[in-house]
PDB file of C-alpha atoms in Angstrom:
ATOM      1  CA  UNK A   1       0.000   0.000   0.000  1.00 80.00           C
ATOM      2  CA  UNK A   2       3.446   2.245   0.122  1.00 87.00           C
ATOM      3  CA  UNK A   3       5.793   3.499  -2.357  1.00 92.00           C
ATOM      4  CA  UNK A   4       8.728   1.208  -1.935  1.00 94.00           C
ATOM      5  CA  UNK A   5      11.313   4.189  -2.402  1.00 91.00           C
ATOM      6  CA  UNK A   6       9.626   6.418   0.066  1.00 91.00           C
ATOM      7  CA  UNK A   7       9.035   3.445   2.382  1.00 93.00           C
ATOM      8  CA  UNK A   8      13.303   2.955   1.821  1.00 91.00           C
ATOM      9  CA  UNK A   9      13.617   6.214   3.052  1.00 89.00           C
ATOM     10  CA  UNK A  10      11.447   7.204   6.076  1.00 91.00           C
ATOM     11  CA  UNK A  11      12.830   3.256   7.513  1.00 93.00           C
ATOM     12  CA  UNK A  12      16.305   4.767   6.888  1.00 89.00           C
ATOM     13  CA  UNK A  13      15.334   7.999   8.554  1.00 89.00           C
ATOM     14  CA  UNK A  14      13.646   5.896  11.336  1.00 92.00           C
ATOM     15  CA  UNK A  15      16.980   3.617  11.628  1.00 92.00           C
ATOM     16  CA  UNK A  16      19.281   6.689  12.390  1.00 89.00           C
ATOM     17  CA  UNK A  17      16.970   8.700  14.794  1.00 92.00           C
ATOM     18  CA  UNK A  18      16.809   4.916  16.441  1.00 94.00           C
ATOM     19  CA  UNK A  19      20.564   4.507  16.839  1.00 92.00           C
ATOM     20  CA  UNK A  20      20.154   1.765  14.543  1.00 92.00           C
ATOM     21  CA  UNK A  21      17.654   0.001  16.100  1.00 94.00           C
ATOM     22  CA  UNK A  22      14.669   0.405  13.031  1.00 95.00           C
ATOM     23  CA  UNK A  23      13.038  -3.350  11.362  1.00 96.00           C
ATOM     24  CA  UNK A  24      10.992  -3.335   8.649  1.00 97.00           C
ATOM     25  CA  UNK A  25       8.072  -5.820   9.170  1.00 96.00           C
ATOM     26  CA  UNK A  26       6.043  -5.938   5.784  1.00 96.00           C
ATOM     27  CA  UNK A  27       3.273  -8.085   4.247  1.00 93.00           C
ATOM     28  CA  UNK A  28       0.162  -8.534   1.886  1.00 88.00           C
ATOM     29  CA  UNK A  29      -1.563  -5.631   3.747  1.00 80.00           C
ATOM     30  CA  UNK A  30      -5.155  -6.608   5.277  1.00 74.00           C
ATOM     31  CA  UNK A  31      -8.867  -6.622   2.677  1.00 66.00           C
ATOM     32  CA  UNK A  32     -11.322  -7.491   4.299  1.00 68.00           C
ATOM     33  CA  UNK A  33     -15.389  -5.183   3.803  1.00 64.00           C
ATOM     34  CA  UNK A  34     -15.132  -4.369   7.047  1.00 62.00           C
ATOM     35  CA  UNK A  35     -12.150  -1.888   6.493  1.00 62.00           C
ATOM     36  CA  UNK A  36     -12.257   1.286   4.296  1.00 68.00           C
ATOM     37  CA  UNK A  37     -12.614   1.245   0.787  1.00 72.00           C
ATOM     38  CA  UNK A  38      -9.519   3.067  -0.697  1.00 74.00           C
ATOM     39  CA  UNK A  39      -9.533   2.017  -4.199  1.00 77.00           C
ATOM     40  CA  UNK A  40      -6.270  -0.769  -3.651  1.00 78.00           C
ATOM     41  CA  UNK A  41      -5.606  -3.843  -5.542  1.00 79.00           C
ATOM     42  CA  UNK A  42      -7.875  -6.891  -4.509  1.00 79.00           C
ATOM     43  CA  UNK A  43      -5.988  -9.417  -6.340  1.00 86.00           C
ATOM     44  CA  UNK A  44      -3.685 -11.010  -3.968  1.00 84.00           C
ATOM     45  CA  UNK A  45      -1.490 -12.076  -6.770  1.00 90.00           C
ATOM     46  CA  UNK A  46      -1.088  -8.827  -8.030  1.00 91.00           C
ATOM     47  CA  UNK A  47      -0.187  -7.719  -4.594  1.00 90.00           C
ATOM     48  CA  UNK A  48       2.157 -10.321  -4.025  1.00 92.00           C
ATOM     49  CA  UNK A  49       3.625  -9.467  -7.032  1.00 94.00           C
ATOM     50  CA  UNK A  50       4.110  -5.570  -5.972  1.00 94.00           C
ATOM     51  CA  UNK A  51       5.222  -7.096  -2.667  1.00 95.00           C
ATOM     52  CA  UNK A  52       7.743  -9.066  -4.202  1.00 95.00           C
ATOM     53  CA  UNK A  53       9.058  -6.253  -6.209  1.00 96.00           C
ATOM     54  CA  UNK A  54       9.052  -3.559  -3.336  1.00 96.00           C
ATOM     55  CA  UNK A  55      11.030  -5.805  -0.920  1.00 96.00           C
ATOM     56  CA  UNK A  56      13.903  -6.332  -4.188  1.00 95.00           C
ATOM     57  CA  UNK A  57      13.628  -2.395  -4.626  1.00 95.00           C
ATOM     58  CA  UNK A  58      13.936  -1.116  -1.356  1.00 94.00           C
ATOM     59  CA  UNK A  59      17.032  -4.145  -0.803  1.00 93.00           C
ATOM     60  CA  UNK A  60      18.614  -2.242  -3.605  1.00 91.00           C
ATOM     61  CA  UNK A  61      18.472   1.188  -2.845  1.00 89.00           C
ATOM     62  CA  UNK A  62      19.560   0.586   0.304  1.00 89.00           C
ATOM     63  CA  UNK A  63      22.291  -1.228  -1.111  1.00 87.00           C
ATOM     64  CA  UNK A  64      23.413   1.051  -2.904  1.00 85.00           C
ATOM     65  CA  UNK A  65      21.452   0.603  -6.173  1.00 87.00           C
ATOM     66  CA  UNK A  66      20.654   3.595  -8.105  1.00 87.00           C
ATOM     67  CA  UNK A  67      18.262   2.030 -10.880  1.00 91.00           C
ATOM     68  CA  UNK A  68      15.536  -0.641  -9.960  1.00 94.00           C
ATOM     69  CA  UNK A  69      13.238  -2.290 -13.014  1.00 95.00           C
ATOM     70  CA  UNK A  70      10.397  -4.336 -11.929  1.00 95.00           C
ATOM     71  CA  UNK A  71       6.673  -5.141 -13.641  1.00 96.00           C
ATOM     72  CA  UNK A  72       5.318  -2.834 -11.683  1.00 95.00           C
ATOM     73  CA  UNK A  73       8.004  -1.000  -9.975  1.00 95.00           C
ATOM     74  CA  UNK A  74      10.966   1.802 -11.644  1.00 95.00           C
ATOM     75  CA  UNK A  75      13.286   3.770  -9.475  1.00 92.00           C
ATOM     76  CA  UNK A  76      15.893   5.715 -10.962  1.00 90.00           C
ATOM     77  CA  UNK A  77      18.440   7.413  -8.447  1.00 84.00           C
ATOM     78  CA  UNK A  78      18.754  11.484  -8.491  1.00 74.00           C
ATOM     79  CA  UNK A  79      20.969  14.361  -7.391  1.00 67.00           C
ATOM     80  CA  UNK A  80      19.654  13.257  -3.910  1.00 63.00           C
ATOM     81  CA  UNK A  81      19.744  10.098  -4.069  1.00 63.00           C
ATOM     82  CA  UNK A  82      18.494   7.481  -1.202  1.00 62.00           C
ATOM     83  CA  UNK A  83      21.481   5.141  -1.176  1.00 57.00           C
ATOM     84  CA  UNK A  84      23.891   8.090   0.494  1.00 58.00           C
ATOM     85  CA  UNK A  85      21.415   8.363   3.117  1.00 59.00           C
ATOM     86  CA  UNK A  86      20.570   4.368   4.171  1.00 60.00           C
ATOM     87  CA  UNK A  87      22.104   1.446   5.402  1.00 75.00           C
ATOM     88  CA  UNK A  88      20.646  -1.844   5.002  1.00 83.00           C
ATOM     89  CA  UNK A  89      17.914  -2.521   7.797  1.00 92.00           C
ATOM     90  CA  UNK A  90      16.894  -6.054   8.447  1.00 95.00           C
ATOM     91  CA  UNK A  91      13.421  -6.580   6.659  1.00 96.00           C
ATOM     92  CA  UNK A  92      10.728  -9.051   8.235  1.00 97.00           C
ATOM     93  CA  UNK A  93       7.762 -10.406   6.171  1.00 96.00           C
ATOM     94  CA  UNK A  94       4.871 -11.978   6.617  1.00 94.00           C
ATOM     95  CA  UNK A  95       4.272 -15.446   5.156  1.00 93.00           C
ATOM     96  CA  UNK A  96       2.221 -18.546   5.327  1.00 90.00           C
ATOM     97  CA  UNK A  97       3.078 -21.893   6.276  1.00 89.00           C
ATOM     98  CA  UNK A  98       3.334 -24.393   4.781  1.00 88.00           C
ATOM     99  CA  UNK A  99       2.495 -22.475   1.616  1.00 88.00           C
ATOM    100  CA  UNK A 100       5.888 -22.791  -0.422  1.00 87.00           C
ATOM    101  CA  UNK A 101       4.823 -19.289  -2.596  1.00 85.00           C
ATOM    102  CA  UNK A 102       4.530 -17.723   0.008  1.00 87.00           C
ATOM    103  CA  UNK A 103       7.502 -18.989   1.829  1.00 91.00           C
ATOM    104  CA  UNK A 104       9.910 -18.438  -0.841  1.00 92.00           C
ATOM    105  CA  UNK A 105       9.123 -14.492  -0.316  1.00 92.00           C
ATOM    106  CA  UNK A 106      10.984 -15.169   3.255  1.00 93.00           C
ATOM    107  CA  UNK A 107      13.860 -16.248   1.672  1.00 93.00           C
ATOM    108  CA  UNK A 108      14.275 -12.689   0.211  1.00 90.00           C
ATOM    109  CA  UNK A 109      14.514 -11.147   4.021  1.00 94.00           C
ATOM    110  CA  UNK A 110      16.015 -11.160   6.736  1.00 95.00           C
ATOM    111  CA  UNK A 111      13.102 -12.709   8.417  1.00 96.00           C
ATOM    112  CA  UNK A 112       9.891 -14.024   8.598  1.00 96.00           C
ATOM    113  CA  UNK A 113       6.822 -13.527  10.784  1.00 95.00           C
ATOM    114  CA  UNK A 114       4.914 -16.945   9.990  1.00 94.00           C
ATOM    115  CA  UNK A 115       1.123 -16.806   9.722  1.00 90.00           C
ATOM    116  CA  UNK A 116       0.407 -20.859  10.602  1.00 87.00           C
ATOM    117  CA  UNK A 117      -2.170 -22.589   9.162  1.00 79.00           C
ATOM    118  CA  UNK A 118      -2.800 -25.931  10.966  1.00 70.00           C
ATOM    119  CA  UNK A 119      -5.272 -28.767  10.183  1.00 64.00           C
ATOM    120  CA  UNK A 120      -8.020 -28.399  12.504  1.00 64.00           C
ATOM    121  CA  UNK A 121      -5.431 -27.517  15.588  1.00 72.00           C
ATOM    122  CA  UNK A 122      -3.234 -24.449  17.377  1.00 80.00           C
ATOM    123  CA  UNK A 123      -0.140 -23.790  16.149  1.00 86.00           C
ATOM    124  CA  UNK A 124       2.627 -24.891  18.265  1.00 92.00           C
ATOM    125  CA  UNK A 125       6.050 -24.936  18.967  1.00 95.00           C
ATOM    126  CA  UNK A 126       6.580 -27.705  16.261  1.00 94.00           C
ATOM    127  CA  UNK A 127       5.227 -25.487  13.711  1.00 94.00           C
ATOM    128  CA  UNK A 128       8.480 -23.328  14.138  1.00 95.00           C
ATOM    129  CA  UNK A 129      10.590 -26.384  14.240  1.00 95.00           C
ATOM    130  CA  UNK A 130       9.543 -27.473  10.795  1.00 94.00           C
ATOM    131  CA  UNK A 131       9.567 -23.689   9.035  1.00 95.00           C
ATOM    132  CA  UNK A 132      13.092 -23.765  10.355  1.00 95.00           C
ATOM    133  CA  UNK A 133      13.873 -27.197   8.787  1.00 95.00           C
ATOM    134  CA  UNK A 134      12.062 -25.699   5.159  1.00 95.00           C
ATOM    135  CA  UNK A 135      14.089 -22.516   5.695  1.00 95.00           C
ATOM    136  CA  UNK A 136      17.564 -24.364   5.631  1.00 95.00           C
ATOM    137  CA  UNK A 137      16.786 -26.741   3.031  1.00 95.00           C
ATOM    138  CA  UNK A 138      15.934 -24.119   1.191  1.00 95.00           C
ATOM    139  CA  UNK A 139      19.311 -21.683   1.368  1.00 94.00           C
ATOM    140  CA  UNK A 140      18.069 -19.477   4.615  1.00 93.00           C
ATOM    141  CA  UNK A 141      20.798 -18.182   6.629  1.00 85.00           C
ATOM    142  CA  UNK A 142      20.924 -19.773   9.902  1.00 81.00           C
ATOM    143  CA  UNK A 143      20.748 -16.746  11.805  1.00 87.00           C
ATOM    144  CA  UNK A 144      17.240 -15.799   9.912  1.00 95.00           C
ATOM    145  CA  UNK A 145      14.685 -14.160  12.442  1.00 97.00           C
ATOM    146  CA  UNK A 146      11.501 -16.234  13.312  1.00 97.00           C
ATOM    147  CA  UNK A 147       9.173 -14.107  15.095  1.00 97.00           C
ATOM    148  CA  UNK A 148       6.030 -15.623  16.721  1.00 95.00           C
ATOM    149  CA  UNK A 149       3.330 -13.101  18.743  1.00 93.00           C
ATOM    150  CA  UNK A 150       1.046 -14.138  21.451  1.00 92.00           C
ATOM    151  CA  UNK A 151      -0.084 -13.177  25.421  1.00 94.00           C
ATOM    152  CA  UNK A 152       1.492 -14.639  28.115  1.00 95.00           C
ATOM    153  CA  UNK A 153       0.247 -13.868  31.462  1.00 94.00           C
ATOM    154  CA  UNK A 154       1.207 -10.883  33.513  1.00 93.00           C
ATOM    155  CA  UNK A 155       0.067 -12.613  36.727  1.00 94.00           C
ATOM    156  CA  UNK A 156       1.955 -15.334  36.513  1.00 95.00           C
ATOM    157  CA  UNK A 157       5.327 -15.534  35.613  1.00 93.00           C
ATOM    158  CA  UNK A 158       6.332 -19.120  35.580  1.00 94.00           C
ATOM    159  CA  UNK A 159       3.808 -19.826  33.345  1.00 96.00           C
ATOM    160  CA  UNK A 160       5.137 -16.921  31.058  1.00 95.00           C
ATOM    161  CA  UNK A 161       8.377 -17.723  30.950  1.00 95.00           C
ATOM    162  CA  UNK A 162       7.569 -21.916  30.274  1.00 96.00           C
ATOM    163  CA  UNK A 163       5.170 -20.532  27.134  1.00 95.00           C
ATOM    164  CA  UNK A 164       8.324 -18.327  26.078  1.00 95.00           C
ATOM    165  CA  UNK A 165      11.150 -20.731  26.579  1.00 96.00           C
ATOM    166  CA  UNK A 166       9.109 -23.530  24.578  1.00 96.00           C
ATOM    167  CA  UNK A 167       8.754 -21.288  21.643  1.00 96.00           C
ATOM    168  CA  UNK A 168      12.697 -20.255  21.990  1.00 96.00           C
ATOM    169  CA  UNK A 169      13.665 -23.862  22.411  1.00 97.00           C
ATOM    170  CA  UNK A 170      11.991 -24.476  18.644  1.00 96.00           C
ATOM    171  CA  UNK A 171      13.706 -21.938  16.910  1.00 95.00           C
ATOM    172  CA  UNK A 172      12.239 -18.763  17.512  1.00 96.00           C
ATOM    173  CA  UNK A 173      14.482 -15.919  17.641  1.00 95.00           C
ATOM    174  CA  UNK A 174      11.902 -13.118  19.199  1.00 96.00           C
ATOM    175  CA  UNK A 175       8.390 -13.373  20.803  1.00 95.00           C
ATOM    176  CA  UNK A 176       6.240 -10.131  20.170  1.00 94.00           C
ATOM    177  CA  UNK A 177       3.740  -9.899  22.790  1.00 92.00           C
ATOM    178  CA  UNK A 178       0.332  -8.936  21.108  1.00 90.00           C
ATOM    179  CA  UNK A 179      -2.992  -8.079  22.212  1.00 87.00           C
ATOM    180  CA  UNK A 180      -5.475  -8.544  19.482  1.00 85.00           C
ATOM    181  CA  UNK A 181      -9.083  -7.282  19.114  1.00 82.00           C
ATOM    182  CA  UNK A 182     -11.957  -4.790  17.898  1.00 80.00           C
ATOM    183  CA  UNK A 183     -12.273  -1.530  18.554  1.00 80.00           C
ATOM    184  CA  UNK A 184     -14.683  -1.933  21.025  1.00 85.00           C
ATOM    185  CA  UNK A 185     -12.316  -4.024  22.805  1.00 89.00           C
ATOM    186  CA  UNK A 186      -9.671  -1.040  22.772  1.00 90.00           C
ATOM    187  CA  UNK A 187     -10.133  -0.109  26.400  1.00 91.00           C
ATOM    188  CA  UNK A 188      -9.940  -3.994  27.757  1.00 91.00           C
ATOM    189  CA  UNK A 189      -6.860  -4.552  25.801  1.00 91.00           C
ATOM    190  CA  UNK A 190      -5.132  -1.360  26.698  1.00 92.00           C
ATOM    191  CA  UNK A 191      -5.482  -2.350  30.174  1.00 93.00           C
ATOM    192  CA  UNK A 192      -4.223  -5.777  29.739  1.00 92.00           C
ATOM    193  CA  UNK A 193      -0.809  -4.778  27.905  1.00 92.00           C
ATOM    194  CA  UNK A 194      -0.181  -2.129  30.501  1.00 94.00           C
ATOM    195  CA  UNK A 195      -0.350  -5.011  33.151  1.00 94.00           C
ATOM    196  CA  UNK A 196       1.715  -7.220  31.097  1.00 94.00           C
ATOM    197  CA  UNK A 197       4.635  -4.057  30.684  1.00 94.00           C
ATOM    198  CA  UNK A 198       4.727  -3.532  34.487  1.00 95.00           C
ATOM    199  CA  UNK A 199       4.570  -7.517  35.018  1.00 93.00           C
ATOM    200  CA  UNK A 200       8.529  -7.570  33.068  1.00 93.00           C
ATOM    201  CA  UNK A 201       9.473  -9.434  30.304  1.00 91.00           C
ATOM    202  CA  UNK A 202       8.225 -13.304  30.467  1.00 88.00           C
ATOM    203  CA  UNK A 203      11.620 -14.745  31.825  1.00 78.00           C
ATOM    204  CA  UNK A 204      12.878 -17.663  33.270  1.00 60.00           C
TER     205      UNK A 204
END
């Protein structure tokens, strides 16, 4: 839904107000008829596609590319150019598993927030184990980011660090606590994350 180049540079402008701290977490982008209306693409190969081409674009420019030429992406470098200004920040995207098209996006990136979908069960800590097995057969570095989200409780902190450390014992490299919901569950899950923030970090 961005324009990769000006995506490339407010992450690079993020990434050095941040000390270098900035990731850049992208994916398909939500459709659904309860959300606006704003005249996007529907077809999700046609996004994939774009997605595809914006993660190469913005790899290059902040590589130090000066020219990108995609189906349905051009960038061609000016007097102020983006490269001078960026250094490469690690990019995270979104991708299904076991689906290998949209696995081989991950392979682009540096890594992958994995959107399970399990036969008639949760997803688990095996789920991770296998993604990392796909990932190596198929060329991932072995220091690629898996990042699973979830709650763990703030009122109990055994139990939090035993749902954490299972996770990390698969492969996962960061846990992103998440409180999901509607708008008219805003105030509920406010509350909740501020209890899990003064509860600490789920560890062992």
């Amino acid at each position: 839904f961005r324009r990769p180049w000006k995506l490339a540079s407010q992450v690079a402008t993020l990434d050095q107000l941040s000390g270098g701290r900035a990731i850049l977490a992208v994916g398909l982008g939500a459709m659904d008829e309860q959300l606006p209306d704003t005249g996007e693409e529907p077809d999700l190969r046609v996004r994939a596609a774009r997605l595809d081409e914006g993660i190469d674009l913005i790899q290059t420019v902040w590589g130090g590319g000066d020219r990108y030429d995609g189906d349905h992406y051009h960038y061609r470098s000016g007097r102020f150019g983006l490269a001078e200004m960026a250094q490469p920040v690690p990019i995270w995207v979104a991708a299904r598993w076991p689906r290998p098209k949209s696995l081989r996006r991950a392979l682009r990136c540096q890594g992958v927030l994995p959107e399970f979908v399990p036969e008639g069960r949760e997803q688990g800590p095996d789920d991770v184990r296998a993604l990392r097995a796909w990932l190596a057969e198929h060329g991932a570095p072995a220091g690629m980011d898996v990042v699973i989200d979830g709650e763990t409780p703030a009122d109990d902190p055994a139990a939090a660090a035993a749902q954490v450390k299972a996770w990390a014992d698969a492969g996962t490299s960061w846990w992103v606590e998440s409180r999901w919901g509607m708008p008219d569950t805003q105030d509920a899950r406010v509350q909740a994350m501020t209890e899990r923030l003064a509860a600490g970090p789920p560890r062992g």
